[in-house]
Every structure is written in C-alpha cells, then in structure tokens.
Amino acid sequence: KYIESINTEEMRLKSADKLVGVLETSQEYKSKYDVIFADENHISFRAEEFSRPGGLYGTNKVSVGTIDRKSGRRLCLADIVPADKMPQLTEMVRTQIIKKLGSKEHIRGDIKATENFCVVKDGLKFVYNDFELVWYSVGVIEVRVSFDEMANED
C-alpha cells in the first residue's frame, strides 16, 4: 500500500510537470548581472540567479554589493556605518521588513542588517533571500534606508 501511494504521487507530479510544460528531467539555470548605481566613489551591483535542478520549483538568489573604486574592495557595513550606529540601522531595517511582511509573527530569529547590501543614490539597500527571514517562501525581500533617515537617528 505504501509503494502504491508513492507511485500515485510520482504519477501526479509527472502529470503536473507536463501540464506546465516542464519535462521530468528538465534543468534550468539563469543569471543576470547589472550595475545598479555608480558614482565617483562606488560601483554597486546586483547579481540574480535562478536554478531548477529538475521538477516544478526552482530557487532564486539575489546578491548585491558595492565596490570601492579607490581600493577595488567590496565594502562591508562596518566601512559605512559606525559601530555605535548599527543598533539604530538594524532597528530601521527591522521596522521596514515587518511593515513589508505585514506581521512579525512568522519571522524566524532576529532581523539584522545583512551584509547583502549595496549603496544606492540616497542610501543603502538591503536584500534578504527566500527563507532567510521566514519559514516559508515570500520571495526576495528588499528594503532601503536613506542616508537622511540614518542621519536623523542621532
């Protein structure tokens, strides 16, 4: 009976694959890279990757970052935000994420300002990938904190 139910589920999944035009053995990988901001001091980039090793569902991953033009080094938060300002920045990011999700009910663990961030024209953009903040898929979550907001927290 157990094997019969596995076979039934396997047939159902194979049928679903065909319905959406995906072959049982299909694999897919896509990537896209863009410069999203540049000024005399910084170059910020966005790298998007989608992979589906087979079956119906795939995963998305977005990586962002900022390169310092003088040193050629990728910046980390400590390069931009003084240590004594990190708690305020973390709270601003946390507030925006909870507002975006509509609730803090399903958030797993503490929300912190991630190192998956980049400099944009008037602030910092933080990117959280699927399952990073919540136990279910809500997609990529992006929030922005302006330099003005950070300055007003003094």
mmCIF file with all atom_site columns, C-alpha atoms in Angstrom:
data_model
loop_
_atom_site.group_PDB
_atom_site.id
_atom_site.type_symbol
_atom_site.label_atom_id
_atom_site.label_alt_id
_atom_site.label_comp_id
_atom_site.label_asym_id
_atom_site.label_entity_id
_atom_site.label_seq_id
_atom_site.pdbx_PDB_ins_code
_atom_site.Cartn_x
_atom_site.Cartn_y
_atom_site.Cartn_z
_atom_site.occupancy
_atom_site.B_iso_or_equiv
_atom_site.pdbx_formal_charge
_atom_site.auth_seq_id
_atom_site.auth_comp_id
_atom_site.auth_asym_id
_atom_site.auth_atom_id
_atom_site.pdbx_PDB_model_num
ATOM 1   C CA . LYS A 1 1   ? 0.000  0.000  0.000   1.00 0.00 ? 1   LYS A CA 1
ATOM 2   C CA . TYR A 1 2   ? 2.875  2.387  0.857   1.00 0.00 ? 2   TYR A CA 1
ATOM 3   C CA . ILE A 1 3   ? 4.582  1.723  -2.504  1.00 0.00 ? 3   ILE A CA 1
ATOM 4   C CA . GLU A 1 4   ? 1.265  2.207  -4.286  1.00 0.00 ? 4   GLU A CA 1
ATOM 5   C CA . SER A 1 5   ? 0.821  5.652  -2.694  1.00 0.00 ? 5   SER A CA 1
ATOM 6   C CA . ILE A 1 6   ? 4.392  6.607  -3.705  1.00 0.00 ? 6   ILE A CA 1
ATOM 7   C CA . ASN A 1 7   ? 3.701  5.524  -7.283  1.00 0.00 ? 7   ASN A CA 1
ATOM 8   C CA . THR A 1 8   ? 0.448  7.512  -7.295  1.00 0.00 ? 8   THR A CA 1
ATOM 9   C CA . GLU A 1 9   ? 2.234  10.638 -6.025  1.00 0.00 ? 9   GLU A CA 1
ATOM 10  C CA . GLU A 1 10  ? 5.006  10.175 -8.574  1.00 0.00 ? 10  GLU A CA 1
ATOM 11  C CA . MET A 1 11  ? 2.443  9.942  -11.394 1.00 0.00 ? 11  MET A CA 1
ATOM 12  C CA . ARG A 1 12  ? 0.658  13.052 -10.092 1.00 0.00 ? 12  ARG A CA 1
ATOM 13  C CA . LEU A 1 13  ? 3.918  15.007 -10.089 1.00 0.00 ? 13  LEU A CA 1
ATOM 14  C CA . LYS A 1 14  ? 4.834  13.788 -13.566 1.00 0.00 ? 14  LYS A CA 1
ATOM 15  C CA . SER A 1 15  ? 1.414  14.920 -14.806 1.00 0.00 ? 15  SER A CA 1
ATOM 16  C CA . ALA A 1 16  ? 1.882  18.311 -13.159 1.00 0.00 ? 16  ALA A CA 1
ATOM 17  C CA . ASP A 1 17  ? 5.300  18.655 -14.813 1.00 0.00 ? 17  ASP A CA 1
ATOM 18  C CA . LYS A 1 18  ? 3.722  18.040 -18.213 1.00 0.00 ? 18  LYS A CA 1
ATOM 19  C CA . LEU A 1 19  ? 0.888  20.481 -17.520 1.00 0.00 ? 19  LEU A CA 1
ATOM 20  C CA . VAL A 1 20  ? 3.278  23.353 -17.013 1.00 0.00 ? 20  VAL A CA 1
ATOM 21  C CA . GLY A 1 21  ? 5.462  22.294 -19.926 1.00 0.00 ? 21  GLY A CA 1
ATOM 22  C CA . VAL A 1 22  ? 8.351  21.035 -17.818 1.00 0.00 ? 22  VAL A CA 1
ATOM 23  C CA . LEU A 1 23  ? 9.872  17.693 -18.646 1.00 0.00 ? 23  LEU A CA 1
ATOM 24  C CA . GLU A 1 24  ? 10.630 15.298 -15.821 1.00 0.00 ? 24  GLU A CA 1
ATOM 25  C CA . THR A 1 25  ? 14.367 15.704 -16.354 1.00 0.00 ? 25  THR A CA 1
ATOM 26  C CA . SER A 1 26  ? 14.341 19.437 -17.062 1.00 0.00 ? 26  SER A CA 1
ATOM 27  C CA . GLN A 1 27  ? 17.019 21.605 -15.566 1.00 0.00 ? 27  GLN A CA 1
ATOM 28  C CA . GLU A 1 28  ? 17.330 25.339 -15.762 1.00 0.00 ? 28  GLU A CA 1
ATOM 29  C CA . TYR A 1 29  ? 19.854 27.953 -14.725 1.00 0.00 ? 29  TYR A CA 1
ATOM 30  C CA . LYS A 1 30  ? 19.643 31.668 -15.407 1.00 0.00 ? 30  LYS A CA 1
ATOM 31  C CA . SER A 1 31  ? 21.805 34.505 -14.215 1.00 0.00 ? 31  SER A CA 1
ATOM 32  C CA . LYS A 1 32  ? 21.708 38.247 -14.676 1.00 0.00 ? 32  LYS A CA 1
ATOM 33  C CA . TYR A 1 33  ? 24.274 40.796 -13.551 1.00 0.00 ? 33  TYR A CA 1
ATOM 34  C CA . ASP A 1 34  ? 23.785 44.573 -13.535 1.00 0.00 ? 34  ASP A CA 1
ATOM 35  C CA . VAL A 1 35  ? 25.458 47.721 -12.314 1.00 0.00 ? 35  VAL A CA 1
ATOM 36  C CA . ILE A 1 36  ? 22.653 49.422 -10.389 1.00 0.00 ? 36  ILE A CA 1
ATOM 37  C CA . PHE A 1 37  ? 24.473 52.519 -9.164  1.00 0.00 ? 37  PHE A CA 1
ATOM 38  C CA . ALA A 1 38  ? 27.763 54.244 -9.832  1.00 0.00 ? 38  ALA A CA 1
ATOM 39  C CA . ASP A 1 39  ? 29.308 57.484 -8.654  1.00 0.00 ? 39  ASP A CA 1
ATOM 40  C CA . GLU A 1 40  ? 32.879 58.763 -8.318  1.00 0.00 ? 40  GLU A CA 1
ATOM 41  C CA . ASN A 1 41  ? 33.488 56.588 -5.230  1.00 0.00 ? 41  ASN A CA 1
ATOM 42  C CA . HIS A 1 42  ? 31.338 53.466 -5.662  1.00 0.00 ? 42  HIS A CA 1
ATOM 43  C CA . ILE A 1 43  ? 30.056 50.889 -8.100  1.00 0.00 ? 43  ILE A CA 1
ATOM 44  C CA . SER A 1 44  ? 27.060 48.884 -6.840  1.00 0.00 ? 44  SER A CA 1
ATOM 45  C CA . PHE A 1 45  ? 25.999 45.645 -8.493  1.00 0.00 ? 45  PHE A CA 1
ATOM 46  C CA . ARG A 1 46  ? 23.136 43.176 -8.438  1.00 0.00 ? 46  ARG A CA 1
ATOM 47  C CA . ALA A 1 47  ? 23.514 39.503 -9.340  1.00 0.00 ? 47  ALA A CA 1
ATOM 48  C CA . GLU A 1 48  ? 20.358 37.406 -9.763  1.00 0.00 ? 48  GLU A CA 1
ATOM 49  C CA . GLU A 1 49  ? 20.469 33.650 -10.110 1.00 0.00 ? 49  GLU A CA 1
ATOM 50  C CA . PHE A 1 50  ? 17.660 31.205 -10.696 1.00 0.00 ? 50  PHE A CA 1
ATOM 51  C CA . SER A 1 51  ? 18.204 27.466 -10.642 1.00 0.00 ? 51  SER A CA 1
ATOM 52  C CA . ARG A 1 52  ? 15.919 24.497 -11.005 1.00 0.00 ? 52  ARG A CA 1
ATOM 53  C CA . PRO A 1 53  ? 17.758 21.209 -10.813 1.00 0.00 ? 53  PRO A CA 1
ATOM 54  C CA . GLY A 1 54  ? 14.623 19.405 -12.003 1.00 0.00 ? 54  GLY A CA 1
ATOM 55  C CA . GLY A 1 55  ? 10.942 19.253 -11.174 1.00 0.00 ? 55  GLY A CA 1
ATOM 56  C CA . LEU A 1 56  ? 8.480  22.088 -10.768 1.00 0.00 ? 56  LEU A CA 1
ATOM 57  C CA . TYR A 1 57  ? 10.150 24.541 -8.428  1.00 0.00 ? 57  TYR A CA 1
ATOM 58  C CA . GLY A 1 58  ? 13.357 26.489 -8.526  1.00 0.00 ? 58  GLY A CA 1
ATOM 59  C CA . THR A 1 59  ? 15.197 28.831 -6.239  1.00 0.00 ? 59  THR A CA 1
ATOM 60  C CA . ASN A 1 60  ? 16.095 32.480 -6.617  1.00 0.00 ? 60  ASN A CA 1
ATOM 61  C CA . LYS A 1 61  ? 19.120 34.134 -5.100  1.00 0.00 ? 61  LYS A CA 1
ATOM 62  C CA . VAL A 1 62  ? 19.953 37.816 -5.265  1.00 0.00 ? 62  VAL A CA 1
ATOM 63  C CA . SER A 1 63  ? 23.348 39.127 -4.244  1.00 0.00 ? 63  SER A CA 1
ATOM 64  C CA . VAL A 1 64  ? 24.148 42.816 -4.093  1.00 0.00 ? 64  VAL A CA 1
ATOM 65  C CA . GLY A 1 65  ? 27.288 44.669 -3.144  1.00 0.00 ? 65  GLY A CA 1
ATOM 66  C CA . THR A 1 66  ? 29.327 47.806 -3.556  1.00 0.00 ? 66  THR A CA 1
ATOM 67  C CA . ILE A 1 67  ? 32.908 48.093 -4.755  1.00 0.00 ? 67  ILE A CA 1
ATOM 68  C CA . ASP A 1 68  ? 35.058 50.983 -3.548  1.00 0.00 ? 68  ASP A CA 1
ATOM 69  C CA . ARG A 1 69  ? 36.617 52.494 -6.688  1.00 0.00 ? 69  ARG A CA 1
ATOM 70  C CA . LYS A 1 70  ? 39.869 53.520 -4.978  1.00 0.00 ? 70  LYS A CA 1
ATOM 71  C CA . SER A 1 71  ? 40.714 50.236 -3.271  1.00 0.00 ? 71  SER A CA 1
ATOM 72  C CA . GLY A 1 72  ? 38.811 47.865 -5.564  1.00 0.00 ? 72  GLY A CA 1
ATOM 73  C CA . ARG A 1 73  ? 37.490 46.172 -2.426  1.00 0.00 ? 73  ARG A CA 1
ATOM 74  C CA . ARG A 1 74  ? 33.916 45.125 -1.727  1.00 0.00 ? 74  ARG A CA 1
ATOM 75  C CA . LEU A 1 75  ? 32.529 47.220 1.119   1.00 0.00 ? 75  LEU A CA 1
ATOM 76  C CA . CYS A 1 76  ? 31.091 45.773 4.301   1.00 0.00 ? 76  CYS A CA 1
ATOM 77  C CA . LEU A 1 77  ? 28.680 47.572 6.642   1.00 0.00 ? 77  LEU A CA 1
ATOM 78  C CA . ALA A 1 78  ? 31.488 48.475 9.050   1.00 0.00 ? 78  ALA A CA 1
ATOM 79  C CA . ASP A 1 79  ? 33.080 50.520 6.247   1.00 0.00 ? 79  ASP A CA 1
ATOM 80  C CA . ILE A 1 80  ? 29.976 52.728 6.022   1.00 0.00 ? 80  ILE A CA 1
ATOM 81  C CA . VAL A 1 81  ? 28.146 52.585 9.343   1.00 0.00 ? 81  VAL A CA 1
ATOM 82  C CA . PRO A 1 82  ? 29.967 53.295 12.612  1.00 0.00 ? 82  PRO A CA 1
ATOM 83  C CA . ALA A 1 83  ? 29.614 50.514 15.204  1.00 0.00 ? 83  ALA A CA 1
ATOM 84  C CA . ASP A 1 84  ? 27.664 52.763 17.588  1.00 0.00 ? 84  ASP A CA 1
ATOM 85  C CA . LYS A 1 85  ? 25.053 53.411 14.838  1.00 0.00 ? 85  LYS A CA 1
ATOM 86  C CA . MET A 1 86  ? 24.465 49.738 13.957  1.00 0.00 ? 86  MET A CA 1
ATOM 87  C CA . PRO A 1 87  ? 21.663 49.213 16.528  1.00 0.00 ? 87  PRO A CA 1
ATOM 88  C CA . GLN A 1 88  ? 19.692 52.137 15.038  1.00 0.00 ? 88  GLN A CA 1
ATOM 89  C CA . LEU A 1 89  ? 20.256 50.903 11.487  1.00 0.00 ? 89  LEU A CA 1
ATOM 90  C CA . THR A 1 90  ? 19.205 47.393 12.470  1.00 0.00 ? 90  THR A CA 1
ATOM 91  C CA . GLU A 1 91  ? 16.004 48.757 14.009  1.00 0.00 ? 91  GLU A CA 1
ATOM 92  C CA . MET A 1 92  ? 15.197 50.778 10.862  1.00 0.00 ? 92  MET A CA 1
ATOM 93  C CA . VAL A 1 93  ? 15.707 47.676 8.687   1.00 0.00 ? 93  VAL A CA 1
ATOM 94  C CA . ARG A 1 94  ? 13.664 45.520 11.099  1.00 0.00 ? 94  ARG A CA 1
ATOM 95  C CA . THR A 1 95  ? 10.771 48.011 11.109  1.00 0.00 ? 95  THR A CA 1
ATOM 96  C CA . GLN A 1 96  ? 10.655 48.140 7.305   1.00 0.00 ? 96  GLN A CA 1
ATOM 97  C CA . ILE A 1 97  ? 10.738 44.356 6.966   1.00 0.00 ? 97  ILE A CA 1
ATOM 98  C CA . ILE A 1 98  ? 7.893  43.868 9.460   1.00 0.00 ? 98  ILE A CA 1
ATOM 99  C CA . LYS A 1 99  ? 5.884  46.535 7.615   1.00 0.00 ? 99  LYS A CA 1
ATOM 100 C CA . LYS A 1 100 ? 6.572  44.793 4.299   1.00 0.00 ? 100 LYS A CA 1
ATOM 101 C CA . LEU A 1 101 ? 5.569  41.366 5.655   1.00 0.00 ? 101 LEU A CA 1
ATOM 102 C CA . GLY A 1 102 ? 2.530  42.768 7.462   1.00 0.00 ? 102 GLY A CA 1
ATOM 103 C CA . SER A 1 103 ? 3.427  40.976 10.701  1.00 0.00 ? 103 SER A CA 1
ATOM 104 C CA . LYS A 1 104 ? 6.369  39.726 12.718  1.00 0.00 ? 104 LYS A CA 1
ATOM 105 C CA . GLU A 1 105 ? 4.537  36.517 13.549  1.00 0.00 ? 105 GLU A CA 1
ATOM 106 C CA . HIS A 1 106 ? 6.415  34.188 11.169  1.00 0.00 ? 106 HIS A CA 1
ATOM 107 C CA . ILE A 1 107 ? 9.842  35.791 11.318  1.00 0.00 ? 107 ILE A CA 1
ATOM 108 C CA . ARG A 1 108 ? 12.470 33.330 12.426  1.00 0.00 ? 108 ARG A CA 1
ATOM 109 C CA . GLY A 1 109 ? 15.218 34.595 14.679  1.00 0.00 ? 109 GLY A CA 1
ATOM 110 C CA . ASP A 1 110 ? 16.483 38.133 14.929  1.00 0.00 ? 110 ASP A CA 1
ATOM 111 C CA . ILE A 1 111 ? 16.404 40.525 11.998  1.00 0.00 ? 111 ILE A CA 1
ATOM 112 C CA . LYS A 1 112 ? 19.757 42.173 11.477  1.00 0.00 ? 112 LYS A CA 1
ATOM 113 C CA . ALA A 1 113 ? 21.133 44.484 8.847   1.00 0.00 ? 113 ALA A CA 1
ATOM 114 C CA . THR A 1 114 ? 22.592 41.987 6.386   1.00 0.00 ? 114 THR A CA 1
ATOM 115 C CA . GLU A 1 115 ? 25.939 42.170 4.630   1.00 0.00 ? 115 GLU A CA 1
ATOM 116 C CA . ASN A 1 116 ? 23.938 41.532 1.443   1.00 0.00 ? 116 ASN A CA 1
ATOM 117 C CA . PHE A 1 117 ? 23.582 45.281 0.897   1.00 0.00 ? 117 PHE A CA 1
ATOM 118 C CA . CYS A 1 118 ? 24.634 47.950 -1.562  1.00 0.00 ? 118 CYS A CA 1
ATOM 119 C CA . VAL A 1 119 ? 24.998 51.698 -1.749  1.00 0.00 ? 119 VAL A CA 1
ATOM 120 C CA . VAL A 1 120 ? 22.331 53.371 -3.891  1.00 0.00 ? 120 VAL A CA 1
ATOM 121 C CA . LYS A 1 121 ? 21.881 57.026 -4.805  1.00 0.00 ? 121 LYS A CA 1
ATOM 122 C CA . ASP A 1 122 ? 20.468 58.219 -1.490  1.00 0.00 ? 122 ASP A CA 1
ATOM 123 C CA . GLY A 1 123 ? 21.032 55.357 0.942   1.00 0.00 ? 123 GLY A CA 1
ATOM 124 C CA . LEU A 1 124 ? 21.586 51.658 1.488   1.00 0.00 ? 124 LEU A CA 1
ATOM 125 C CA . LYS A 1 125 ? 19.565 48.783 0.053   1.00 0.00 ? 125 LYS A CA 1
ATOM 126 C CA . PHE A 1 126 ? 19.380 45.504 1.984   1.00 0.00 ? 126 PHE A CA 1
ATOM 127 C CA . VAL A 1 127 ? 18.380 42.241 0.296   1.00 0.00 ? 127 VAL A CA 1
ATOM 128 C CA . TYR A 1 128 ? 17.146 39.076 2.040   1.00 0.00 ? 128 TYR A CA 1
ATOM 129 C CA . ASN A 1 129 ? 16.661 35.911 0.012   1.00 0.00 ? 129 ASN A CA 1
ATOM 130 C CA . ASP A 1 130 ? 13.900 33.306 0.272   1.00 0.00 ? 130 ASP A CA 1
ATOM 131 C CA . PHE A 1 131 ? 13.687 31.543 3.632   1.00 0.00 ? 131 PHE A CA 1
ATOM 132 C CA . GLU A 1 132 ? 16.290 33.862 5.185   1.00 0.00 ? 132 GLU A CA 1
ATOM 133 C CA . LEU A 1 133 ? 13.769 35.636 7.414   1.00 0.00 ? 133 LEU A CA 1
ATOM 134 C CA . VAL A 1 134 ? 10.657 33.465 7.439   1.00 0.00 ? 134 VAL A CA 1
ATOM 135 C CA . TRP A 1 135 ? 9.915  29.741 7.375   1.00 0.00 ? 135 TRP A CA 1
ATOM 136 C CA . TYR A 1 136 ? 8.000  29.929 4.112   1.00 0.00 ? 136 TYR A CA 1
ATOM 137 C CA . SER A 1 137 ? 8.658  31.406 0.733   1.00 0.00 ? 137 SER A CA 1
ATOM 138 C CA . VAL A 1 138 ? 7.740  35.067 0.354   1.00 0.00 ? 138 VAL A CA 1
ATOM 139 C CA . GLY A 1 139 ? 10.278 35.828 -2.329  1.00 0.00 ? 139 GLY A CA 1
ATOM 140 C CA . VAL A 1 140 ? 13.201 38.185 -2.129  1.00 0.00 ? 140 VAL A CA 1
ATOM 141 C CA . ILE A 1 141 ? 12.683 40.977 0.419   1.00 0.00 ? 141 ILE A CA 1
ATOM 142 C CA . GLU A 1 142 ? 14.339 44.321 -0.291  1.00 0.00 ? 142 GLU A CA 1
ATOM 143 C CA . VAL A 1 143 ? 14.339 47.370 1.949   1.00 0.00 ? 143 VAL A CA 1
ATOM 144 C CA . ARG A 1 144 ? 16.057 50.720 1.635   1.00 0.00 ? 144 ARG A CA 1
ATOM 145 C CA . VAL A 1 145 ? 17.254 53.070 4.363   1.00 0.00 ? 145 VAL A CA 1
ATOM 146 C CA . SER A 1 146 ? 18.103 56.581 3.228   1.00 0.00 ? 146 SER A CA 1
ATOM 147 C CA . PHE A 1 147 ? 21.168 58.445 4.406   1.00 0.00 ? 147 PHE A CA 1
ATOM 148 C CA . ASP A 1 148 ? 18.768 61.150 5.681   1.00 0.00 ? 148 ASP A CA 1
ATOM 149 C CA . GLU A 1 149 ? 16.939 58.591 7.856   1.00 0.00 ? 149 GLU A CA 1
ATOM 150 C CA . MET A 1 150 ? 20.236 57.391 9.278   1.00 0.00 ? 150 MET A CA 1
ATOM 151 C CA . ALA A 1 151 ? 21.363 60.967 9.987   1.00 0.00 ? 151 ALA A CA 1
ATOM 152 C CA . ASN A 1 152 ? 18.042 61.768 11.715  1.00 0.00 ? 152 ASN A CA 1
ATOM 153 C CA . GLU A 1 153 ? 18.564 58.908 14.171  1.00 0.00 ? 153 GLU A CA 1
ATOM 154 C CA . ASP A 1 154 ? 21.233 60.919 16.009  1.00 0.00 ? 154 ASP A CA 1
#
